[in-house]
Amino acid sequence: MKRLPTLLACSLLAGATASAAGRTASTLRYKPSQDEERPVIVDATIGPQGSDFAMRLKFSKEPFGEECKQRCANLTLFLDTDSSAQSGLHLPSNPKAPENGADLAIVIQGVREYKRQDAPPEVALRVKVRQLGSDATSADAGELLADLNNRQDPERIQTDGNTVYLLVDATSALLPSARKVRVIYHPPGSKALTATVNGMAGATSGRGVQIFKRGNWGRAPDAEGKKPRANSGDNG
């Protein structure tokens, strides 16, 4: 699996400045059962970085590639960007589910693409970001904001073994914001995990989490100027 270039070595720091910062505490932690087949998130650190939500996601095993083959990562992280149940996802079948109120759904999938019959499949990590309005009744019902993969969008996604580094654009004019954001992760067969992090309207929203390093601590190269690629089709 491709390793991070030296100039894009990833880390997470907290504090007023990078030089004085210590390591950020994990947002979520999860211990999977021994019989869990697919890679799942075991440690996540999430927070605002500039106009993005920055994430460091550690998986139980490599989330895509030859190790997991047909049983690679397939999960969804939810962000309730205004910590309000009035906006965002509403699940009619379970009105008390922690996912209710989520404004963003981030689907992470390890995929295999067979582009030629006489060639091995191309493997990649795919990330789809959907904005969930108040009329959304499932994670698939929202507007697709981005359809990314680690091969074509290295300024947004980097992988290093079992760890995924991700920047999610939060500049949509219709995305609600507040001082606090709820994070929800529901591992298969387990109770949903929830946590609260600083929001885009928080006093330290641009300084709490730093993901990509290139000379100085800051945004990923070209992340500010590059817009999401147009999606030719939603295949899952």
PDB file of C-alpha atoms in Angstrom:
ATOM      1  CA  MET A   1       0.000   0.000   0.000  1.00  0.00           C
ATOM      2  CA  LYS A   2       1.254   3.493  -0.809  1.00  0.00           C
ATOM      3  CA  ARG A   3       2.979   5.261   2.051  1.00  0.00           C
ATOM      4  CA  LEU A   4       2.846   8.956   2.869  1.00  0.00           C
ATOM      5  CA  PRO A   5       5.417  11.144   1.089  1.00  0.00           C
ATOM      6  CA  THR A   6       7.907  12.683   3.478  1.00  0.00           C
ATOM      7  CA  LEU A   7       6.559  16.194   2.922  1.00  0.00           C
ATOM      8  CA  LEU A   8       3.041  14.984   3.689  1.00  0.00           C
ATOM      9  CA  ALA A   9       3.877  13.186   6.939  1.00  0.00           C
ATOM     10  CA  CYS A  10       0.695  13.321   8.980  1.00  0.00           C
ATOM     11  CA  SER A  11       0.231  14.131  12.633  1.00  0.00           C
ATOM     12  CA  LEU A  12      -2.339  15.610  15.015  1.00  0.00           C
ATOM     13  CA  LEU A  13      -1.491  18.434  17.392  1.00  0.00           C
ATOM     14  CA  ALA A  14      -3.503  20.521  19.852  1.00  0.00           C
ATOM     15  CA  GLY A  15      -2.907  23.949  21.383  1.00  0.00           C
ATOM     16  CA  ALA A  16      -2.465  27.544  20.370  1.00  0.00           C
ATOM     17  CA  THR A  17       0.599  26.934  18.180  1.00  0.00           C
ATOM     18  CA  ALA A  18       2.135  23.872  16.617  1.00  0.00           C
ATOM     19  CA  SER A  19       5.441  24.389  18.425  1.00  0.00           C
ATOM     20  CA  ALA A  20       3.787  24.450  21.844  1.00  0.00           C
ATOM     21  CA  ALA A  21       1.121  21.856  21.189  1.00  0.00           C
ATOM     22  CA  GLY A  22       0.769  18.431  22.722  1.00  0.00           C
ATOM     23  CA  ARG A  23      -0.975  15.426  21.263  1.00  0.00           C
ATOM     24  CA  THR A  24      -4.726  15.664  20.923  1.00  0.00           C
ATOM     25  CA  ALA A  25      -6.802  13.203  22.938  1.00  0.00           C
ATOM     26  CA  SER A  26      -8.767  10.682  20.918  1.00  0.00           C
ATOM     27  CA  THR A  27     -12.339  11.640  20.056  1.00  0.00           C
ATOM     28  CA  LEU A  28     -13.601   8.038  19.947  1.00  0.00           C
ATOM     29  CA  ARG A  29     -12.161   4.637  20.803  1.00  0.00           C
ATOM     30  CA  TYR A  30     -13.597   1.216  20.095  1.00  0.00           C
ATOM     31  CA  LYS A  31     -12.466  -2.344  20.770  1.00  0.00           C
ATOM     32  CA  PRO A  32     -13.938  -4.736  18.172  1.00  0.00           C
ATOM     33  CA  SER A  33     -14.752  -8.363  18.829  1.00  0.00           C
ATOM     34  CA  GLN A  34     -12.247 -10.955  17.664  1.00  0.00           C
ATOM     35  CA  ASP A  35     -14.646 -12.287  15.033  1.00  0.00           C
ATOM     36  CA  GLU A  36     -15.133  -8.899  13.317  1.00  0.00           C
ATOM     37  CA  GLU A  37     -14.383  -9.555   9.633  1.00  0.00           C
ATOM     38  CA  ARG A  38     -14.263  -6.045   8.199  1.00  0.00           C
ATOM     39  CA  PRO A  39     -11.836  -3.304   9.209  1.00  0.00           C
ATOM     40  CA  VAL A  40     -13.474  -0.966  11.716  1.00  0.00           C
ATOM     41  CA  ILE A  41     -12.362   2.264  13.352  1.00  0.00           C
ATOM     42  CA  VAL A  42     -10.659   1.655  16.700  1.00  0.00           C
ATOM     43  CA  ASP A  43      -9.377   5.184  17.362  1.00  0.00           C
ATOM     44  CA  ALA A  44     -10.567   8.474  15.855  1.00  0.00           C
ATOM     45  CA  THR A  45      -9.395  12.036  16.369  1.00  0.00           C
ATOM     46  CA  ILE A  46     -11.669  14.621  14.757  1.00  0.00           C
ATOM     47  CA  GLY A  47     -11.826  18.413  14.856  1.00  0.00           C
ATOM     48  CA  PRO A  48     -12.104  21.580  12.774  1.00  0.00           C
ATOM     49  CA  GLN A  49      -9.085  22.738  10.794  1.00  0.00           C
ATOM     50  CA  GLY A  50      -9.655  25.964   8.906  1.00  0.00           C
ATOM     51  CA  SER A  51     -12.802  25.408   6.831  1.00  0.00           C
ATOM     52  CA  ASP A  52     -12.483  21.589   6.985  1.00  0.00           C
ATOM     53  CA  PHE A  53     -13.177  18.862   9.479  1.00  0.00           C
ATOM     54  CA  ALA A  54      -9.856  17.058   9.917  1.00  0.00           C
ATOM     55  CA  MET A  55      -9.774  13.387  10.858  1.00  0.00           C
ATOM     56  CA  ARG A  56      -7.211  10.788  11.834  1.00  0.00           C
ATOM     57  CA  LEU A  57      -8.893   7.384  11.739  1.00  0.00           C
ATOM     58  CA  LYS A  58      -7.062   4.265  12.923  1.00  0.00           C
ATOM     59  CA  PHE A  59      -8.577   0.985  11.744  1.00  0.00           C
ATOM     60  CA  SER A  60      -8.370  -2.491  13.224  1.00  0.00           C
ATOM     61  CA  LYS A  61      -6.574  -3.548  10.019  1.00  0.00           C
ATOM     62  CA  GLU A  62      -5.796  -2.047   6.634  1.00  0.00           C
ATOM     63  CA  PRO A  63      -9.098  -0.593   5.372  1.00  0.00           C
ATOM     64  CA  PHE A  64      -8.485  -1.505   1.716  1.00  0.00           C
ATOM     65  CA  GLY A  65      -6.130  -3.613  -0.347  1.00  0.00           C
ATOM     66  CA  GLU A  66      -5.212  -7.257  -0.686  1.00  0.00           C
ATOM     67  CA  GLU A  67      -5.391  -8.063   3.013  1.00  0.00           C
ATOM     68  CA  CYS A  68      -9.154  -7.485   3.287  1.00  0.00           C
ATOM     69  CA  LYS A  69      -9.973  -8.390  -0.360  1.00  0.00           C
ATOM     70  CA  GLN A  70     -13.788  -8.445  -0.618  1.00  0.00           C
ATOM     71  CA  ARG A  71     -14.335  -7.630   3.078  1.00  0.00           C
ATOM     72  CA  CYS A  72     -12.782  -4.181   3.280  1.00  0.00           C
ATOM     73  CA  ALA A  73     -13.971  -1.126   5.197  1.00  0.00           C
ATOM     74  CA  ASN A  74     -17.591  -0.113   4.718  1.00  0.00           C
ATOM     75  CA  LEU A  75     -18.775   2.296   7.392  1.00  0.00           C
ATOM     76  CA  THR A  76     -20.356   5.682   8.028  1.00  0.00           C
ATOM     77  CA  LEU A  77     -19.357   8.491  10.357  1.00  0.00           C
ATOM     78  CA  PHE A  78     -21.986  11.091  11.195  1.00  0.00           C
ATOM     79  CA  LEU A  79     -21.408  14.737  12.178  1.00  0.00           C
ATOM     80  CA  ASP A  80     -24.139  16.802  13.781  1.00  0.00           C
ATOM     81  CA  THR A  81     -22.538  20.117  12.920  1.00  0.00           C
ATOM     82  CA  ASP A  82     -24.849  22.246  15.075  1.00  0.00           C
ATOM     83  CA  SER A  83     -25.543  19.728  17.876  1.00  0.00           C
ATOM     84  CA  SER A  84     -29.249  20.122  17.238  1.00  0.00           C
ATOM     85  CA  ALA A  85     -31.839  17.433  16.608  1.00  0.00           C
ATOM     86  CA  GLN A  86     -34.031  19.985  14.813  1.00  0.00           C
ATOM     87  CA  SER A  87     -31.900  19.944  11.662  1.00  0.00           C
ATOM     88  CA  GLY A  88     -30.434  17.038   9.747  1.00  0.00           C
ATOM     89  CA  LEU A  89     -31.225  13.335   9.657  1.00  0.00           C
ATOM     90  CA  HIS A  90     -34.514  12.002  11.027  1.00  0.00           C
ATOM     91  CA  LEU A  91     -34.917   8.226  11.243  1.00  0.00           C
ATOM     92  CA  PRO A  92     -38.657   7.433  11.334  1.00  0.00           C
ATOM     93  CA  SER A  93     -38.033   3.878  12.527  1.00  0.00           C
ATOM     94  CA  ASN A  94     -35.862   4.964  15.472  1.00  0.00           C
ATOM     95  CA  PRO A  95     -36.496   8.557  16.609  1.00  0.00           C
ATOM     96  CA  LYS A  96     -34.205   8.112  19.631  1.00  0.00           C
ATOM     97  CA  ALA A  97     -31.173   6.899  17.653  1.00  0.00           C
ATOM     98  CA  PRO A  98     -28.004   8.968  18.233  1.00  0.00           C
ATOM     99  CA  GLU A  99     -27.714   9.510  14.462  1.00  0.00           C
ATOM    100  CA  ASN A 100     -30.812  11.718  14.472  1.00  0.00           C
ATOM    101  CA  GLY A 101     -29.845  15.328  13.886  1.00  0.00           C
ATOM    102  CA  ALA A 102     -26.700  14.474  11.904  1.00  0.00           C
ATOM    103  CA  ASP A 103     -25.953  16.995   9.149  1.00  0.00           C
ATOM    104  CA  LEU A 104     -23.101  15.147   7.411  1.00  0.00           C
ATOM    105  CA  ALA A 105     -22.690  11.470   6.576  1.00  0.00           C
ATOM    106  CA  ILE A 106     -19.157  10.374   5.683  1.00  0.00           C
ATOM    107  CA  VAL A 107     -19.110   6.966   4.025  1.00  0.00           C
ATOM    108  CA  ILE A 108     -15.695   5.241   3.945  1.00  0.00           C
ATOM    109  CA  GLN A 109     -15.270   2.203   1.691  1.00  0.00           C
ATOM    110  CA  GLY A 110     -12.388   0.037   0.573  1.00  0.00           C
ATOM    111  CA  VAL A 111     -13.094  -0.720  -3.093  1.00  0.00           C
ATOM    112  CA  ARG A 112     -11.722  -2.957  -5.868  1.00  0.00           C
ATOM    113  CA  GLU A 113     -12.183  -1.944  -9.501  1.00  0.00           C
ATOM    114  CA  TYR A 114     -11.712  -4.398 -12.361  1.00  0.00           C
ATOM    115  CA  LYS A 115     -10.865  -2.178 -15.322  1.00  0.00           C
ATOM    116  CA  ARG A 116      -9.417  -4.952 -17.492  1.00  0.00           C
ATOM    117  CA  GLN A 117     -10.164  -8.649 -17.533  1.00  0.00           C
ATOM    118  CA  ASP A 118      -6.500  -9.548 -17.978  1.00  0.00           C
ATOM    119  CA  ALA A 119      -5.241  -7.260 -15.185  1.00  0.00           C
ATOM    120  CA  PRO A 120      -5.476  -7.384 -11.397  1.00  0.00           C
ATOM    121  CA  PRO A 121      -8.037  -5.063  -9.764  1.00  0.00           C
ATOM    122  CA  GLU A 122      -7.144  -1.538  -8.723  1.00  0.00           C
ATOM    123  CA  VAL A 123      -7.706  -0.976  -5.009  1.00  0.00           C
ATOM    124  CA  ALA A 124      -8.554   2.342  -3.418  1.00  0.00           C
ATOM    125  CA  LEU A 125     -10.126   3.986  -0.410  1.00  0.00           C
ATOM    126  CA  ARG A 126     -13.308   5.817  -1.391  1.00  0.00           C
ATOM    127  CA  VAL A 127     -14.940   8.536   0.702  1.00  0.00           C
ATOM    128  CA  LYS A 128     -18.368   9.975  -0.043  1.00  0.00           C
ATOM    129  CA  VAL A 129     -19.689  12.985   1.863  1.00  0.00           C
ATOM    130  CA  ARG A 130     -23.420  13.678   1.981  1.00  0.00           C
ATOM    131  CA  GLN A 131     -25.201  16.646   3.497  1.00  0.00           C
ATOM    132  CA  LEU A 132     -28.361  15.588   5.311  1.00  0.00           C
ATOM    133  CA  GLY A 133     -31.230  18.054   5.347  1.00  0.00           C
ATOM    134  CA  SER A 134     -34.254  17.885   7.627  1.00  0.00           C
ATOM    135  CA  ASP A 135     -36.072  15.812   5.013  1.00  0.00           C
ATOM    136  CA  ALA A 136     -33.387  13.086   5.009  1.00  0.00           C
ATOM    137  CA  THR A 137     -34.634   9.779   6.406  1.00  0.00           C
ATOM    138  CA  SER A 138     -31.470   7.756   5.726  1.00  0.00           C
ATOM    139  CA  ALA A 139     -27.738   8.317   5.243  1.00  0.00           C
ATOM    140  CA  ASP A 140     -28.202   7.811   1.493  1.00  0.00           C
ATOM    141  CA  ALA A 141     -30.893  10.473   1.156  1.00  0.00           C
ATOM    142  CA  GLY A 142     -28.703  13.549   1.396  1.00  0.00           C
ATOM    143  CA  GLU A 143     -27.011  15.662  -1.256  1.00  0.00           C
ATOM    144  CA  LEU A 144     -23.678  14.265  -2.420  1.00  0.00           C
ATOM    145  CA  LEU A 145     -21.066  16.939  -1.671  1.00  0.00           C
ATOM    146  CA  ALA A 146     -17.926  14.965  -2.541  1.00  0.00           C
ATOM    147  CA  ASP A 147     -16.897  11.600  -3.977  1.00  0.00           C
ATOM    148  CA  LEU A 148     -13.176  11.167  -3.284  1.00  0.00           C
ATOM    149  CA  ASN A 149     -10.534   8.463  -3.361  1.00  0.00           C
ATOM    150  CA  ASN A 150      -6.949   8.322  -2.149  1.00  0.00           C
ATOM    151  CA  ARG A 151      -5.475   7.913  -5.641  1.00  0.00           C
ATOM    152  CA  GLN A 152      -7.107  10.973  -7.212  1.00  0.00           C
ATOM    153  CA  ASP A 153      -7.509  13.224  -4.163  1.00  0.00           C
ATOM    154  CA  PRO A 154      -4.285  13.033  -2.125  1.00  0.00           C
ATOM    155  CA  GLU A 155      -4.811  16.600  -0.859  1.00  0.00           C
ATOM    156  CA  ARG A 156      -7.912  15.298   0.935  1.00  0.00           C
ATOM    157  CA  ILE A 157      -7.105  11.664   1.744  1.00  0.00           C
ATOM    158  CA  GLN A 158      -3.848  10.041   2.835  1.00  0.00           C
ATOM    159  CA  THR A 159      -3.302   6.488   4.094  1.00  0.00           C
ATOM    160  CA  ASP A 160      -0.495   4.990   6.134  1.00  0.00           C
ATOM    161  CA  GLY A 161      -1.033   1.311   6.881  1.00  0.00           C
ATOM    162  CA  ASN A 162      -4.080   1.059   9.136  1.00  0.00           C
ATOM    163  CA  THR A 163      -4.437   4.849   9.486  1.00  0.00           C
ATOM    164  CA  VAL A 164      -6.467   7.187   7.287  1.00  0.00           C
ATOM    165  CA  TYR A 165      -6.037  10.976   7.290  1.00  0.00           C
ATOM    166  CA  LEU A 166      -8.991  12.891   5.902  1.00  0.00           C
ATOM    167  CA  LEU A 167     -10.079  16.476   5.301  1.00  0.00           C
ATOM    168  CA  VAL A 168     -13.832  17.038   4.832  1.00  0.00           C
ATOM    169  CA  ASP A 169     -14.858  20.375   3.303  1.00  0.00           C
ATOM    170  CA  ALA A 170     -17.363  22.200   5.502  1.00  0.00           C
ATOM    171  CA  THR A 171     -17.884  25.317   3.357  1.00  0.00           C
ATOM    172  CA  SER A 172     -21.385  24.476   2.099  1.00  0.00           C
ATOM    173  CA  ALA A 173     -23.556  27.536   2.631  1.00  0.00           C
ATOM    174  CA  LEU A 174     -26.454  25.351   3.774  1.00  0.00           C
ATOM    175  CA  LEU A 175     -24.451  23.379   6.343  1.00  0.00           C
ATOM    176  CA  PRO A 176     -25.433  24.523   9.867  1.00  0.00           C
ATOM    177  CA  SER A 177     -22.655  25.408  12.282  1.00  0.00           C
ATOM    178  CA  ALA A 178     -22.294  25.968  16.001  1.00  0.00           C
ATOM    179  CA  ARG A 179     -19.663  26.031  18.721  1.00  0.00           C
ATOM    180  CA  LYS A 180     -19.959  22.268  19.253  1.00  0.00           C
ATOM    181  CA  VAL A 181     -20.303  19.279  16.917  1.00  0.00           C
ATOM    182  CA  ARG A 182     -21.559  15.798  17.802  1.00  0.00           C
ATOM    183  CA  VAL A 183     -19.655  12.867  16.283  1.00  0.00           C
ATOM    184  CA  ILE A 184     -21.459   9.534  15.932  1.00  0.00           C
ATOM    185  CA  TYR A 185     -19.958   6.192  14.936  1.00  0.00           C
ATOM    186  CA  HIS A 186     -22.062   3.034  15.086  1.00  0.00           C
ATOM    187  CA  PRO A 187     -19.885  -0.103  14.761  1.00  0.00           C
ATOM    188  CA  PRO A 188     -21.719  -3.165  13.417  1.00  0.00           C
ATOM    189  CA  GLY A 189     -23.480  -5.114  16.147  1.00  0.00           C
ATOM    190  CA  SER A 190     -22.435  -2.658  18.865  1.00  0.00           C
ATOM    191  CA  LYS A 191     -23.785   0.375  20.637  1.00  0.00           C
ATOM    192  CA  ALA A 192     -23.298   3.729  18.897  1.00  0.00           C
ATOM    193  CA  LEU A 193     -20.323   5.780  20.084  1.00  0.00           C
ATOM    194  CA  THR A 194     -20.777   9.538  20.455  1.00  0.00           C
ATOM    195  CA  ALA A 195     -18.489  12.432  21.306  1.00  0.00           C
ATOM    196  CA  THR A 196     -18.483  16.226  21.203  1.00  0.00           C
ATOM    197  CA  VAL A 197     -15.765  18.315  19.529  1.00  0.00           C
ATOM    198  CA  ASN A 198     -15.303  21.998  18.732  1.00  0.00           C
ATOM    199  CA  GLY A 199     -17.451  23.309  15.896  1.00  0.00           C
ATOM    200  CA  MET A 200     -16.809  25.782  13.104  1.00  0.00           C
ATOM    201  CA  ALA A 201     -18.254  28.589  15.232  1.00  0.00           C
ATOM    202  CA  GLY A 202     -15.976  27.749  18.162  1.00  0.00           C
ATOM    203  CA  ALA A 203     -13.283  30.149  19.316  1.00  0.00           C
ATOM    204  CA  THR A 204     -10.507  27.654  18.457  1.00  0.00           C
ATOM    205  CA  SER A 205     -12.098  26.152  15.347  1.00  0.00           C
ATOM    206  CA  GLY A 206      -9.090  26.866  13.149  1.00  0.00           C
ATOM    207  CA  ARG A 207      -6.366  25.874  15.593  1.00  0.00           C
ATOM    208  CA  GLY A 208      -7.345  22.710  17.416  1.00  0.00           C
ATOM    209  CA  VAL A 209      -6.433  20.000  14.927  1.00  0.00           C
ATOM    210  CA  GLN A 210      -3.716  20.006  12.278  1.00  0.00           C
ATOM    211  CA  ILE A 211      -3.533  17.086   9.853  1.00  0.00           C
ATOM    212  CA  PHE A 212      -1.137  17.629   6.979  1.00  0.00           C
ATOM    213  CA  LYS A 213       2.409  18.914   7.316  1.00  0.00           C
ATOM    214  CA  ARG A 214       4.363  20.618   4.546  1.00  0.00           C
ATOM    215  CA  GLY A 215       7.079  22.865   5.873  1.00  0.00           C
ATOM    216  CA  ASN A 216       4.753  24.598   8.304  1.00  0.00           C
ATOM    217  CA  TRP A 217       1.710  23.218  10.062  1.00  0.00           C
ATOM    218  CA  GLY A 218      -1.450  23.964   8.130  1.00  0.00           C
ATOM    219  CA  ARG A 219      -3.806  22.833   5.442  1.00  0.00           C
ATOM    220  CA  ALA A 220      -3.085  20.084   2.978  1.00  0.00           C
ATOM    221  CA  PRO A 221      -1.426  21.332  -0.233  1.00  0.00           C
ATOM    222  CA  ASP A 222      -4.021  22.750  -2.636  1.00  0.00           C
ATOM    223  CA  ALA A 223      -6.860  21.802  -0.314  1.00  0.00           C
ATOM    224  CA  GLU A 224      -8.139  25.369  -0.098  1.00  0.00           C
ATOM    225  CA  GLY A 225      -8.277  25.979  -3.812  1.00  0.00           C
ATOM    226  CA  LYS A 226      -9.398  22.633  -5.164  1.00  0.00           C
ATOM    227  CA  LYS A 227     -13.114  22.015  -5.537  1.00  0.00           C
ATOM    228  CA  PRO A 228     -14.723  18.550  -5.439  1.00  0.00           C
ATOM    229  CA  ARG A 229     -14.693  16.715  -8.750  1.00  0.00           C
ATOM    230  CA  ALA A 230     -18.003  16.314 -10.519  1.00  0.00           C
ATOM    231  CA  ASN A 231     -19.498  12.898  -9.862  1.00  0.00           C
ATOM    232  CA  SER A 232     -20.411  10.923 -12.958  1.00  0.00           C
ATOM    233  CA  GLY A 233     -22.615   8.524 -11.063  1.00  0.00           C
ATOM    234  CA  ASP A 234     -23.481   7.379  -7.555  1.00  0.00           C
ATOM    235  CA  ASN A 235     -22.645   3.695  -7.419  1.00  0.00           C
ATOM    236  CA  GLY A 236     -23.167   3.025  -3.779  1.00  0.00           C
TER     237      GLY A 236
END
